[in-house]
Coordinates of C-alpha atoms in Angstrom, one line a residue:
Chain A
M54 CA 66.8 83.3 108.3
T55 CA 69.0 80.5 109.7
F56 CA 71.5 78.1 107.8
Y57 CA 68.7 76.1 107.0
D58 CA 67.5 78.7 104.0
E59 CA 71.0 78.4 102.9
I60 CA 71.3 74.9 102.4
L61 CA 67.7 75.2 100.3
R62 CA 69.3 77.6 98.3
L63 CA 72.4 76.0 97.5
K64 CA 70.4 72.8 97.2
D65 CA 70.1 72.7 93.1
T66 CA 74.1 73.6 92.6
D67 CA 75.1 72.1 89.5
Y68 CA 78.7 71.1 91.3
S69 CA 80.0 69.2 87.6
A70 CA 78.8 72.2 85.8
V71 CA 80.7 74.4 87.8
F72 CA 83.7 72.2 88.1
E73 CA 83.8 71.8 84.3
R74 CA 84.5 75.6 83.9
V75 CA 87.6 75.6 86.3
T76 CA 90.4 76.4 84.6
P77 CA 94.3 76.2 85.5
S78 CA 94.8 80.3 85.5
Q79 CA 91.4 80.9 87.3
I80 CA 93.1 78.7 90.1
D81 CA 96.0 81.2 89.7
S82 CA 94.6 84.4 90.1
I83 CA 92.3 82.8 93.3
L84 CA 95.6 82.1 95.1
A85 CA 96.4 85.6 94.4
K86 CA 93.2 86.8 96.0
T87 CA 93.2 88.3 99.7
E88 CA 89.7 87.3 100.0
L89 CA 88.0 84.2 98.3
Q90 CA 84.3 84.4 97.2
P91 CA 82.2 80.9 97.7
L92 CA 82.9 80.4 93.8
D93 CA 86.6 80.4 94.3
F94 CA 85.7 78.2 97.7
L95 CA 84.4 75.6 95.2
A96 CA 86.4 76.1 92.5
L97 CA 89.5 75.0 94.8
L98 CA 87.8 71.6 95.7
S99 CA 87.4 71.1 91.7
P100 CA 89.4 67.8 90.2
K101 CA 91.1 70.3 88.0
A102 CA 92.4 71.7 91.6
S103 CA 94.0 69.0 92.5
F104 CA 96.5 69.3 89.7
A105 CA 97.7 72.6 91.7
L106 CA 97.9 71.2 95.0
E107 CA 101.3 72.1 95.6
Q108 CA 100.7 75.5 95.0
I109 CA 97.6 75.3 97.0
A110 CA 99.3 74.5 100.1
Q111 CA 102.2 76.9 99.9
S112 CA 99.5 79.4 100.4
A113 CA 97.7 77.3 102.9
H114 CA 100.9 77.0 104.7
R115 CA 101.8 80.6 104.7
L116 CA 98.5 81.7 105.6
T117 CA 98.0 79.4 108.7
L118 CA 101.9 80.8 109.8
Q119 CA 100.8 84.3 109.7
H120 CA 97.7 83.9 111.7
F121 CA 98.4 81.0 114.1
G122 CA 102.1 81.1 113.9
H123 CA 103.8 77.6 114.9
T124 CA 101.4 76.3 117.1
I125 CA 99.1 73.4 117.2
L126 CA 96.6 73.3 120.3
L127 CA 95.8 69.8 121.8
Y128 CA 93.0 68.1 123.4
T129 CA 91.9 64.7 124.3
P130 CA 87.8 63.6 124.3
L131 CA 86.3 61.9 127.1
Y132 CA 83.6 59.5 126.8
L133 CA 81.0 59.7 129.4
S134 CA 78.0 57.9 128.1
N135 CA 77.2 55.4 125.2
Y136 CA 73.5 55.1 125.8
C137 CA 72.4 56.0 122.5
V138 CA 68.6 56.1 121.0
N139 CA 69.8 56.8 117.8
Q140 CA 70.2 54.3 114.6
C141 CA 72.9 56.3 113.0
L142 CA 73.4 53.0 110.3
Y143 CA 77.8 54.7 110.5
C144 CA 77.9 54.7 114.2
G145 CA 79.1 52.2 116.9
F146 CA 76.7 53.5 119.7
N147 CA 73.8 52.6 116.8
A148 CA 71.1 51.7 119.6
T149 CA 70.5 48.4 118.3
N150 CA 74.1 47.3 118.3
D151 CA 75.0 44.8 121.4
I152 CA 77.3 46.6 123.2
H153 CA 77.8 47.1 126.8
R154 CA 76.0 50.4 127.8
R155 CA 77.1 52.9 131.1
K156 CA 77.9 55.8 132.2
L157 CA 80.6 57.0 134.2
T158 CA 79.5 57.8 137.9
L159 CA 80.9 61.8 139.0
P160 CA 83.6 59.7 141.3
E161 CA 84.8 57.9 137.5
V162 CA 84.6 61.2 135.9
E163 CA 86.9 62.6 138.6
L164 CA 89.1 59.7 138.3
E165 CA 89.2 60.1 134.1
A166 CA 89.8 63.4 135.0
K167 CA 92.9 62.9 136.9
A168 CA 94.7 61.0 134.4
I169 CA 93.6 63.2 131.7
A170 CA 95.3 65.9 133.6
Q171 CA 98.3 64.4 134.3
T172 CA 99.2 64.7 131.1
G173 CA 99.4 68.0 130.9
L174 CA 96.4 68.6 128.3
Q175 CA 93.9 71.6 129.6
H176 CA 91.7 71.3 126.8
L177 CA 88.5 68.7 127.2
L178 CA 86.0 67.6 124.8
I179 CA 83.2 65.6 126.5
L180 CA 81.1 63.3 124.4
T181 CA 77.9 61.3 125.5
G182 CA 75.5 59.3 122.9
E183 CA 71.8 60.6 122.8
S184 CA 69.9 59.8 125.6
R185 CA 68.1 62.4 127.7
Q186 CA 67.1 59.2 130.5
H187 CA 70.8 58.1 130.3
S188 CA 72.6 61.7 129.7
P189 CA 70.2 64.4 130.8
V190 CA 71.2 68.0 130.6
S191 CA 71.4 67.9 134.4
Y192 CA 74.1 64.8 134.3
I193 CA 76.1 66.8 132.1
K194 CA 76.1 69.8 134.0
E195 CA 77.3 67.7 137.2
C196 CA 80.4 66.0 135.1
V197 CA 81.3 70.0 134.1
S198 CA 81.1 71.2 137.7
V199 CA 83.6 68.0 138.8
L200 CA 85.8 68.5 135.1
R201 CA 86.4 72.2 135.3
K202 CA 88.3 71.9 138.7
Y203 CA 91.3 70.1 136.3
F204 CA 90.5 71.8 133.1
S205 CA 90.5 75.0 131.8
S206 CA 88.7 74.7 128.8
I207 CA 85.6 72.3 128.5
S208 CA 83.8 71.5 125.5
I209 CA 80.8 69.4 124.4
E210 CA 80.1 67.1 121.9
I211 CA 76.8 66.0 122.6
Y212 CA 73.3 65.6 120.9
P213 CA 71.5 68.9 119.8
L214 CA 70.1 71.1 122.5
S215 CA 67.9 74.0 122.5
T216 CA 69.2 77.7 123.2
E217 CA 67.9 77.7 126.9
E218 CA 69.8 74.2 127.6
Y219 CA 72.9 75.5 126.1
A220 CA 72.9 78.8 128.1
E221 CA 72.6 76.4 131.3
L222 CA 75.5 74.4 129.9
I223 CA 77.8 77.5 129.2
D224 CA 77.2 79.0 132.9
A225 CA 78.1 75.8 134.1
G226 CA 81.7 76.4 132.7
V227 CA 81.3 75.3 129.0
D228 CA 83.2 77.2 126.3
G229 CA 83.1 75.5 123.0
L230 CA 80.6 73.0 120.9
T231 CA 81.4 70.6 118.5
I232 CA 79.0 69.4 116.5
Y233 CA 78.9 67.7 113.2
Q234 CA 76.2 67.7 110.7
E235 CA 77.5 64.2 109.4
V236 CA 75.9 64.8 106.3
Y237 CA 74.9 67.7 104.6
D238 CA 72.7 66.1 101.7
E239 CA 69.5 65.8 103.2
R240 CA 68.2 62.8 101.2
I241 CA 71.5 60.7 102.6
Y242 CA 70.9 62.3 105.8
D243 CA 67.3 60.5 105.9
Q244 CA 68.8 57.0 104.9
L245 CA 71.4 57.1 107.3
H246 CA 69.4 58.3 110.3
P247 CA 66.3 55.7 110.0
K248 CA 65.1 56.0 113.6
G249 CA 65.7 58.1 116.8
P250 CA 65.6 62.1 117.7
K251 CA 68.4 62.4 115.2
R252 CA 66.3 62.1 112.1
D253 CA 65.4 65.8 112.6
Y254 CA 67.9 67.3 110.4
R255 CA 66.8 70.8 110.9
F256 CA 67.5 71.0 114.5
R257 CA 70.8 69.4 114.3
L258 CA 71.9 72.0 111.5
E259 CA 70.3 75.0 113.4
A260 CA 72.4 73.8 116.4
P261 CA 75.5 76.0 115.9
E262 CA 73.0 79.2 115.9
R263 CA 71.5 77.7 118.5
A264 CA 75.0 77.7 121.2
G265 CA 75.5 81.1 119.3
Q266 CA 72.8 82.8 120.6
A267 CA 73.3 81.6 124.4
R268 CA 76.7 83.2 123.7
I269 CA 79.2 80.4 123.8
R270 CA 83.0 80.7 122.6
A271 CA 84.0 78.4 120.0
I272 CA 82.2 76.2 117.7
N273 CA 83.5 73.3 115.9
I274 CA 81.6 71.8 113.0
G275 CA 82.4 69.9 110.1
A276 CA 81.0 66.9 107.6
L277 CA 81.7 62.9 108.2
L278 CA 83.6 62.1 105.1
G279 CA 82.6 59.5 103.3
L280 CA 78.9 59.5 103.7
G281 CA 78.2 61.7 101.1
E282 CA 80.3 63.1 98.0
W283 CA 82.9 65.0 99.6
R284 CA 83.4 67.8 97.2
S285 CA 79.9 69.0 97.8
E286 CA 79.7 67.7 101.7
V287 CA 83.1 69.8 102.1
F288 CA 81.7 73.2 100.5
L289 CA 78.7 73.1 102.3
A290 CA 80.4 72.8 105.6
G291 CA 82.9 75.4 104.4
M292 CA 79.6 77.6 103.8
H293 CA 78.4 76.8 106.9
L294 CA 81.1 78.0 108.6
A295 CA 81.3 81.4 106.7
Y296 CA 77.8 81.8 107.9
L297 CA 78.7 81.2 111.6
Q298 CA 81.5 83.4 111.2
Q299 CA 78.9 86.2 109.4
K300 CA 76.2 85.5 111.9
F301 CA 78.2 85.3 115.5
P302 CA 81.7 87.2 114.3
E303 CA 82.7 87.3 118.1
I304 CA 82.9 83.3 118.2
E305 CA 86.2 81.5 117.6
I306 CA 84.8 79.2 114.7
S307 CA 86.5 75.8 113.3
I308 CA 86.3 73.2 111.2
S309 CA 87.1 69.1 111.5
F310 CA 87.5 66.7 108.6
P311 CA 86.5 63.5 110.4
R312 CA 87.0 60.5 108.0
M313 CA 85.1 57.3 108.3
R314 CA 86.5 55.0 110.3
P315 CA 86.3 51.1 110.9
Q316 CA 83.1 50.9 113.7
L317 CA 81.1 48.1 115.0
G318 CA 78.4 47.1 112.6
D319 CA 78.3 46.4 108.9
Y320 CA 78.3 49.6 107.4
R321 CA 81.0 50.6 104.4
P322 CA 81.0 54.1 104.0
E323 CA 79.9 55.0 100.0
F324 CA 82.1 57.6 98.9
H325 CA 85.9 57.1 99.2
V326 CA 88.0 59.6 100.4
S327 CA 91.8 59.6 99.7
D328 CA 94.4 61.2 101.6
R329 CA 94.7 63.3 98.6
D330 CA 91.1 64.2 98.9
L331 CA 91.5 64.9 102.5
V332 CA 94.4 67.2 102.1
Q333 CA 92.7 69.3 99.1
S334 CA 89.2 69.5 101.6
I335 CA 91.6 71.1 104.3
L336 CA 93.5 73.5 102.1
A337 CA 90.5 74.9 99.9
C338 CA 89.2 75.7 103.8
R339 CA 92.5 77.5 104.5
L340 CA 92.4 79.5 101.9
F341 CA 88.4 80.4 102.0
M342 CA 88.5 80.8 105.8
P343 CA 91.8 82.1 106.6
R344 CA 91.3 82.9 110.6
A345 CA 89.2 79.5 111.1
G346 CA 90.5 76.6 113.4
I347 CA 91.4 73.3 111.6
T348 CA 90.8 70.2 113.3
I349 CA 92.3 66.7 112.5
S350 CA 91.5 64.1 115.0
T351 CA 93.1 60.6 116.2
R352 CA 91.0 58.9 113.5
E353 CA 94.0 59.4 111.0
S354 CA 96.9 57.9 110.9
A355 CA 100.2 59.1 112.6
E356 CA 102.0 59.3 109.5
L357 CA 99.2 61.7 107.6
R358 CA 98.6 63.8 111.1
D359 CA 102.3 64.7 111.0
N360 CA 102.3 65.9 107.5
L361 CA 99.0 67.8 108.1
I362 CA 100.7 69.9 110.5
R363 CA 102.4 72.0 107.7
L364 CA 99.0 72.2 105.7
G365 CA 96.8 74.5 108.0
V366 CA 95.7 72.0 111.0
T367 CA 95.6 74.2 114.3
K368 CA 94.1 71.7 116.5
M369 CA 94.5 67.9 116.9
S370 CA 93.5 65.6 119.7
A371 CA 95.8 63.6 121.6
G372 CA 95.7 60.4 124.1
S373 CA 92.2 59.4 122.5
S374 CA 90.0 56.7 123.5
T375 CA 86.6 56.5 122.2
S376 CA 84.9 54.1 124.9
I377 CA 83.5 54.9 128.0
G378 CA 86.3 55.0 131.1
G379 CA 88.9 54.4 128.4
H380 CA 91.6 57.0 129.9
T381 CA 91.6 55.0 133.6
D382 CA 90.6 51.5 131.9
A383 CA 89.4 50.6 128.6
K384 CA 89.2 46.8 129.1
D385 CA 85.0 46.7 129.0
S386 CA 84.2 48.6 126.7
I387 CA 83.9 48.9 122.8
G388 CA 84.7 52.4 121.5
Q389 CA 82.5 54.7 119.1
F390 CA 85.1 53.8 116.4
E391 CA 88.5 52.9 116.1
I392 CA 91.5 55.1 116.8
S393 CA 94.2 55.1 114.3
D394 CA 96.7 57.6 115.7
K395 CA 97.5 55.6 119.1
R396 CA 100.8 58.0 120.2
S397 CA 100.6 59.1 123.7
V398 CA 100.2 62.8 124.6
D399 CA 103.7 63.1 125.8
E400 CA 104.6 61.1 122.2
M401 CA 102.8 64.1 120.4
R402 CA 104.2 66.9 122.3
Q403 CA 107.5 65.6 121.1
T404 CA 106.7 64.8 117.6
I405 CA 105.0 68.4 117.5
A406 CA 108.6 69.8 118.5
K407 CA 110.4 68.2 116.5
L408 CA 108.2 69.2 113.5
G409 CA 109.0 73.0 114.9
Y410 CA 105.3 73.6 115.9
K411 CA 104.9 74.7 119.4
P412 CA 102.2 72.0 121.2
V413 CA 100.0 74.7 123.0
L414 CA 98.2 72.8 126.1
K415 CA 96.2 75.8 127.3
D416 CA 94.9 78.4 125.1
W417 CA 91.8 79.6 127.2
H418 CA 91.5 80.8 131.1
D419 CA 88.2 79.6 133.1
L420 CA 87.3 83.1 134.3
S421 CA 86.0 81.8 137.1
W422 CA 89.6 80.8 138.3
G423 CA 90.7 82.0 141.9
G424 CA 86.5 82.1 142.4
K425 CA 84.7 84.9 141.7
K426 CA 84.3 87.4 144.9
D427 CA 81.0 88.8 145.9
N428 CA 82.0 92.4 145.5
E429 CA 83.4 91.8 142.4
T430 CA 81.7 93.7 139.5
V431 CA 82.3 91.7 136.3
S432 CA 79.4 92.5 134.5
I433 CA 78.9 96.4 133.9
S434 CA 76.9 97.9 131.4
Chain B
M84 CA 120.5 114.2 125.3
S85 CA 117.9 113.0 127.2
D86 CA 115.0 110.9 125.5
K87 CA 113.2 109.0 128.1
L88 CA 109.7 107.0 127.6
V89 CA 108.2 107.1 131.0
I90 CA 105.1 104.9 131.2
G91 CA 103.0 104.3 134.5
G92 CA 106.2 106.0 136.7
R93 CA 108.8 103.5 135.2
Q94 CA 111.4 104.6 133.0
I95 CA 111.6 102.2 129.7
D96 CA 114.9 101.9 127.7
S97 CA 113.8 100.4 124.6
R98 CA 111.3 101.8 122.4
L99 CA 110.4 98.1 120.8
F100 CA 108.0 95.9 122.7
M101 CA 107.8 92.8 121.8
G102 CA 104.7 89.9 122.0
T103 CA 105.4 86.2 122.8
G104 CA 102.6 84.5 120.8
K105 CA 102.8 82.4 118.1
F106 CA 106.6 81.0 118.9
A107 CA 107.6 77.3 117.6
D108 CA 109.4 76.9 121.1
Y109 CA 109.2 79.2 124.3
R110 CA 112.8 78.5 124.7
L111 CA 113.4 81.1 121.6
I112 CA 111.4 83.7 123.6
P113 CA 114.4 84.7 126.4
E114 CA 117.1 84.9 123.2
V115 CA 114.8 87.2 120.9
I116 CA 114.0 89.3 124.2
R117 CA 117.7 89.7 124.6
A118 CA 118.3 90.0 120.9
S119 CA 115.7 93.0 120.6
K120 CA 116.8 94.8 123.6
A121 CA 113.4 94.8 124.5
Q122 CA 111.8 95.5 128.2
V123 CA 108.4 95.2 127.8
V124 CA 107.1 91.9 126.9
T125 CA 103.5 90.9 126.9
V126 CA 102.1 87.7 127.3
A127 CA 98.3 86.2 126.6
L128 CA 96.9 85.6 130.2
R129 CA 94.7 82.4 128.0
R130 CA 98.0 81.0 127.3
V131 CA 100.0 81.0 130.5
D132 CA 99.6 77.6 132.2
F133 CA 100.4 78.6 135.7
G134 CA 100.4 74.8 137.0
T135 CA 102.6 73.3 134.6
P136 CA 106.4 74.7 135.2
E137 CA 107.8 73.6 131.7
E138 CA 104.5 75.1 130.0
N139 CA 104.6 78.6 132.0
M140 CA 105.5 81.0 129.5
L141 CA 106.6 83.3 132.3
K142 CA 109.1 81.3 133.4
Y143 CA 110.9 82.0 130.2
L144 CA 110.8 85.6 130.6
P145 CA 113.9 87.6 131.9
P146 CA 113.7 89.1 135.5
D147 CA 114.2 92.4 134.2
I148 CA 111.6 93.0 131.8
I149 CA 108.4 94.7 132.5
L150 CA 105.7 92.0 132.0
M151 CA 102.4 93.6 130.4
P152 CA 99.8 90.4 130.2
N153 CA 97.2 90.9 128.1
T154 CA 93.2 90.4 127.8
S155 CA 93.4 88.1 124.4
G156 CA 90.1 86.4 124.1
A157 CA 88.2 89.0 125.8
R158 CA 85.1 89.8 123.9
N159 CA 83.7 92.7 126.2
A160 CA 84.6 94.9 128.8
A161 CA 83.5 92.3 131.6
E162 CA 85.8 89.4 130.1
A163 CA 88.6 92.0 130.3
I164 CA 88.2 93.2 133.4
R165 CA 88.2 89.5 134.5
I166 CA 91.3 88.7 133.0
A167 CA 93.1 91.6 134.3
R168 CA 92.4 91.2 137.7
I169 CA 93.3 87.2 137.4
A170 CA 96.5 88.1 136.0
R171 CA 97.0 90.5 138.5
E172 CA 96.0 87.7 141.4
A173 CA 98.5 85.4 139.6
G174 CA 101.6 88.0 140.5
C175 CA 101.5 89.7 137.0
G176 CA 102.0 92.7 138.0
N177 CA 99.6 95.6 137.6
W178 CA 100.1 96.4 133.9
V179 CA 97.9 95.5 131.8
K180 CA 97.6 95.7 127.6
I181 CA 93.4 95.7 127.1
E182 CA 92.7 93.5 124.0
I183 CA 89.1 93.1 123.2
V184 CA 88.0 91.6 119.9
S185 CA 84.5 90.9 119.2
D186 CA 84.9 90.1 115.7
Q187 CA 87.1 87.2 114.7
K188 CA 87.5 87.8 110.8
Y189 CA 89.2 90.9 111.0
L190 CA 90.3 90.7 114.9
M191 CA 89.5 94.3 114.8
P192 CA 89.5 96.2 118.4
D193 CA 86.2 97.4 120.2
N194 CA 87.0 100.5 121.0
F195 CA 83.5 101.2 122.6
E196 CA 84.5 98.5 125.2
T197 CA 87.6 99.1 125.7
V198 CA 86.8 102.6 127.2
K199 CA 84.5 100.7 129.5
A200 CA 87.6 98.6 130.7
I201 CA 89.5 101.1 131.3
E202 CA 87.4 103.6 133.4
V203 CA 87.5 100.1 135.7
L204 CA 91.0 99.1 136.0
V205 CA 92.2 102.2 135.9
K206 CA 90.3 102.8 139.2
E207 CA 91.5 99.7 140.7
G208 CA 94.8 100.9 140.3
F209 CA 96.5 98.9 137.0
I210 CA 98.6 100.8 134.5
V211 CA 96.3 100.2 131.4
L212 CA 97.4 100.0 127.7
P213 CA 94.7 99.7 124.9
Y214 CA 94.9 98.3 121.8
M215 CA 92.5 100.2 119.8
S216 CA 91.7 101.0 116.1
P217 CA 93.1 104.7 115.8
D218 CA 90.0 106.6 116.0
L219 CA 91.2 110.5 117.8
M220 CA 87.8 110.8 119.5
A221 CA 88.2 107.0 121.0
A222 CA 91.7 107.9 121.9
K223 CA 90.4 111.1 123.8
R224 CA 87.8 109.0 125.8
M225 CA 90.5 106.5 126.7
A226 CA 93.2 109.3 127.7
E227 CA 90.3 110.8 129.9
A228 CA 89.4 107.5 131.3
G229 CA 93.4 107.5 132.3
A230 CA 94.9 105.3 130.3
A231 CA 98.8 105.5 130.6
A232 CA 99.6 104.8 126.6
I233 CA 97.6 104.0 123.6
M234 CA 98.1 101.5 121.6
P235 CA 96.9 101.7 117.6
L236 CA 97.1 99.2 115.2
G237 CA 98.9 99.9 111.8
A238 CA 96.8 97.2 110.4
P239 CA 94.6 94.5 111.4
I240 CA 96.8 92.2 113.8
G241 CA 99.1 89.2 112.1
T242 CA 98.8 90.6 108.7
N243 CA 102.3 92.0 108.7
R244 CA 100.9 94.7 105.8
G245 CA 102.6 98.0 107.6
L246 CA 101.6 101.2 108.6
K247 CA 98.3 101.3 106.5
T248 CA 96.8 103.7 109.7
R249 CA 100.0 106.0 109.0
E250 CA 97.6 109.3 108.8
L251 CA 95.3 108.5 111.4
I252 CA 98.0 107.6 113.8
Q253 CA 99.7 110.8 112.9
I254 CA 96.7 112.4 114.0
L255 CA 96.6 110.6 117.6
I256 CA 100.2 111.6 117.7
S257 CA 99.4 115.1 117.5
E258 CA 96.6 115.3 119.0
I259 CA 97.0 112.8 122.3
D260 CA 99.0 114.3 124.9
L261 CA 100.1 110.1 126.0
P262 CA 103.0 107.9 124.3
I263 CA 101.2 106.6 121.3
I264 CA 102.4 102.9 120.6
V265 CA 101.8 101.4 117.1
D266 CA 100.8 97.9 117.7
A267 CA 99.8 95.0 115.3
G268 CA 100.4 94.9 112.0
I269 CA 104.0 96.2 111.7
G270 CA 105.6 93.5 109.5
R271 CA 109.1 94.8 108.5
P272 CA 111.9 96.6 110.4
S273 CA 111.8 99.7 108.0
E274 CA 107.9 100.0 108.7
A275 CA 108.5 100.0 112.5
A276 CA 111.1 102.5 111.4
E277 CA 108.5 104.7 109.7
A278 CA 106.4 104.6 112.8
M279 CA 109.0 105.9 114.8
E280 CA 110.0 108.2 112.7
I281 CA 106.6 110.2 112.4
G282 CA 106.8 110.5 116.4
A283 CA 105.5 107.1 117.8
A284 CA 106.3 106.3 121.1
A285 CA 107.1 103.0 120.9
V286 CA 106.7 99.7 118.5
L287 CA 105.2 96.5 119.5
V288 CA 105.7 93.4 117.3
N289 CA 105.0 89.7 117.1
T290 CA 104.2 87.7 114.3
A291 CA 106.6 89.5 111.9
V292 CA 109.1 88.2 114.2
A293 CA 107.8 84.7 115.4
T294 CA 107.1 83.8 111.8
A295 CA 110.4 85.1 110.4
D296 CA 113.2 82.1 109.3
N297 CA 115.0 83.3 112.0
P298 CA 113.4 84.9 114.7
V299 CA 116.3 86.2 117.0
L300 CA 118.3 87.7 114.0
M301 CA 115.0 89.5 113.0
A302 CA 114.3 90.6 116.3
E303 CA 117.7 92.2 116.6
A304 CA 116.7 94.2 113.1
F305 CA 113.4 95.4 114.7
G306 CA 115.6 96.6 117.6
L307 CA 118.0 98.8 115.3
A308 CA 115.2 99.6 113.4
V309 CA 113.1 101.3 115.9
E310 CA 116.2 103.0 117.6
A311 CA 117.2 104.4 114.3
G312 CA 113.6 105.7 113.6
R313 CA 113.7 107.1 116.7
K314 CA 116.9 109.1 116.5
A315 CA 115.5 110.3 113.2
Y316 CA 112.5 111.7 114.5
L317 CA 114.7 113.5 117.2
S318 CA 116.9 114.9 114.5
G319 CA 113.9 116.6 113.0
P320 CA 114.4 115.3 109.4
G321 CA 114.4 118.0 106.7
S322 CA 110.7 118.0 104.7
T323 CA 110.6 116.0 101.7
Q324 CA 110.6 117.9 98.1
R325 CA 108.7 116.5 95.0
F326 CA 111.4 118.3 92.8
A327 CA 115.5 119.1 93.4
E328 CA 116.1 122.1 95.0
A329 CA 118.8 124.1 93.2
S330 CA 121.5 125.7 95.2
S331 CA 121.6 128.5 92.9
P332 CA 118.2 129.9 93.4
L333 CA 116.5 131.4 90.2
T334 CA 115.4 134.4 92.2
G335 CA 118.9 135.4 93.4
F336 CA 119.0 138.2 91.4
L337 CA 116.0 140.3 93.2
R338 CA 117.9 142.2 95.3
N339 CA 116.2 142.9 99.2
E340 CA 114.5 146.0 99.0
E341 CA 113.8 146.6 102.4
S342 CA 117.3 146.5 103.2
E343 CA 118.4 149.2 100.4
K344 CA 115.8 151.6 102.0

């Protein structure tokens, strides 16, 4: 069984009927529970729950403080390549878009690494478009071997791989996987991904499980908000998260809430997701999955991000660029989407501290640190 | 009266051990340690940034403490061993708190993997303090493997739920000839005092202090509670009774027949 079976089981959920039955006293009793069931989670995503948003926020804040303390982990994305064979209607790297395509050479990767490392960040997320010709696994591996000299944690946000390929990258020093299903509604998924290998909904959906089988340390998933109806999309993403926690209890799981941003091309999201909706999504997930990480990127504005810190968020990107070579020289390249919060890492650190939180730059240690010795018995039975 | 706690050949004057996670500002940590009078301080190696002075938590610790790096993040014995070795190589001394968690939902320690890690690290000269689920057989195996103390959880980590495992910890205190240090779950000073009253050798606290509105004051409160609990334990509290005991006994009229012989 995979999460695809779960999707099939949930396919006929009558969301409006469930939402219709939600009562204010039900929200109160959910807030008094220590462990939430899927239907509780769904009730928290209902239109009626939005009237109790402040009450839900107080619970989410307390729960986050209890499990994560006053800490926010910072990371930054590094775009390695924008070659792409897919035609995702909502993406700036769409193969049909006429943009300058390039990938970083290894010396360029090193320059970017140095520039990022100077900011103090230790957690890096590397990204590529989907092109097995231009950015094959072997290329990503070479990049990782350069980058691990500079960072204590390297995550990938690339096209979905096989279990063996994930194992290969983990062996090279990758410890985290970020992969968004984009949209869980399979019908909309088909419409938005007209060409390219990304058409395979199921292969993408099951990617986190394959990485789990390859024993990756951390997995971050999410739905791109705006592509589908947000309440059901967030519900399915939350169910995906719960499924992964159940199946791979040793993996640190987290969820992102990327909202559609303006990008090259004329796609405009069909579903509006307001700030209030975004907050309700984050809070419901926090209560449903108290120990999961919650990530919010620079897609969101500085003001909104500052307010979200107290509402369950545990990880934030900072000093981001979505273009190739953007950390050293971004003049000639168009990004995947527009950044909204343009503050530097330094500014983010100061702001987070001012808000009473500790900006955490390092939360994992590369276990090959100092080099493994020949006589070292790391694996024991 | 002499009441010394000795672990790994070191005499420890404070029976409150302090964790350093979840604080809003590293600069709070020395104040918290001072207020609590804690002497043994645990630090997650995964959070130590050796390369950046202002981000290196170790730089904020008073010089006279006993540093106990922990292996937070380790999912199995091999990773815990590796983390312990890295910590020692980096100059963090030879104490280590083994923390192996293969379940991210409840963060329950993995006793089986922990025993394996102790076996290896003790042979390498580490002073090993394992964080564990309070199970007597596992504790015995850990003691046999050479652990310097046993650190059972009072409740799942970070929950502030108190001494939920009291009965099981009581058994460890009775049966294991090593200091039993209650680690995790203690949310209030009264609960720390309770652990000390039943004979725990020490208590380790982190979340309850780090997430208090005034962490420094809470640290001081914990220090006092641990001291009070220890003194109560040493003073041999009277047994508790279900009913009030009359000072004029009901059977006082019965003569002692033996003495009449």
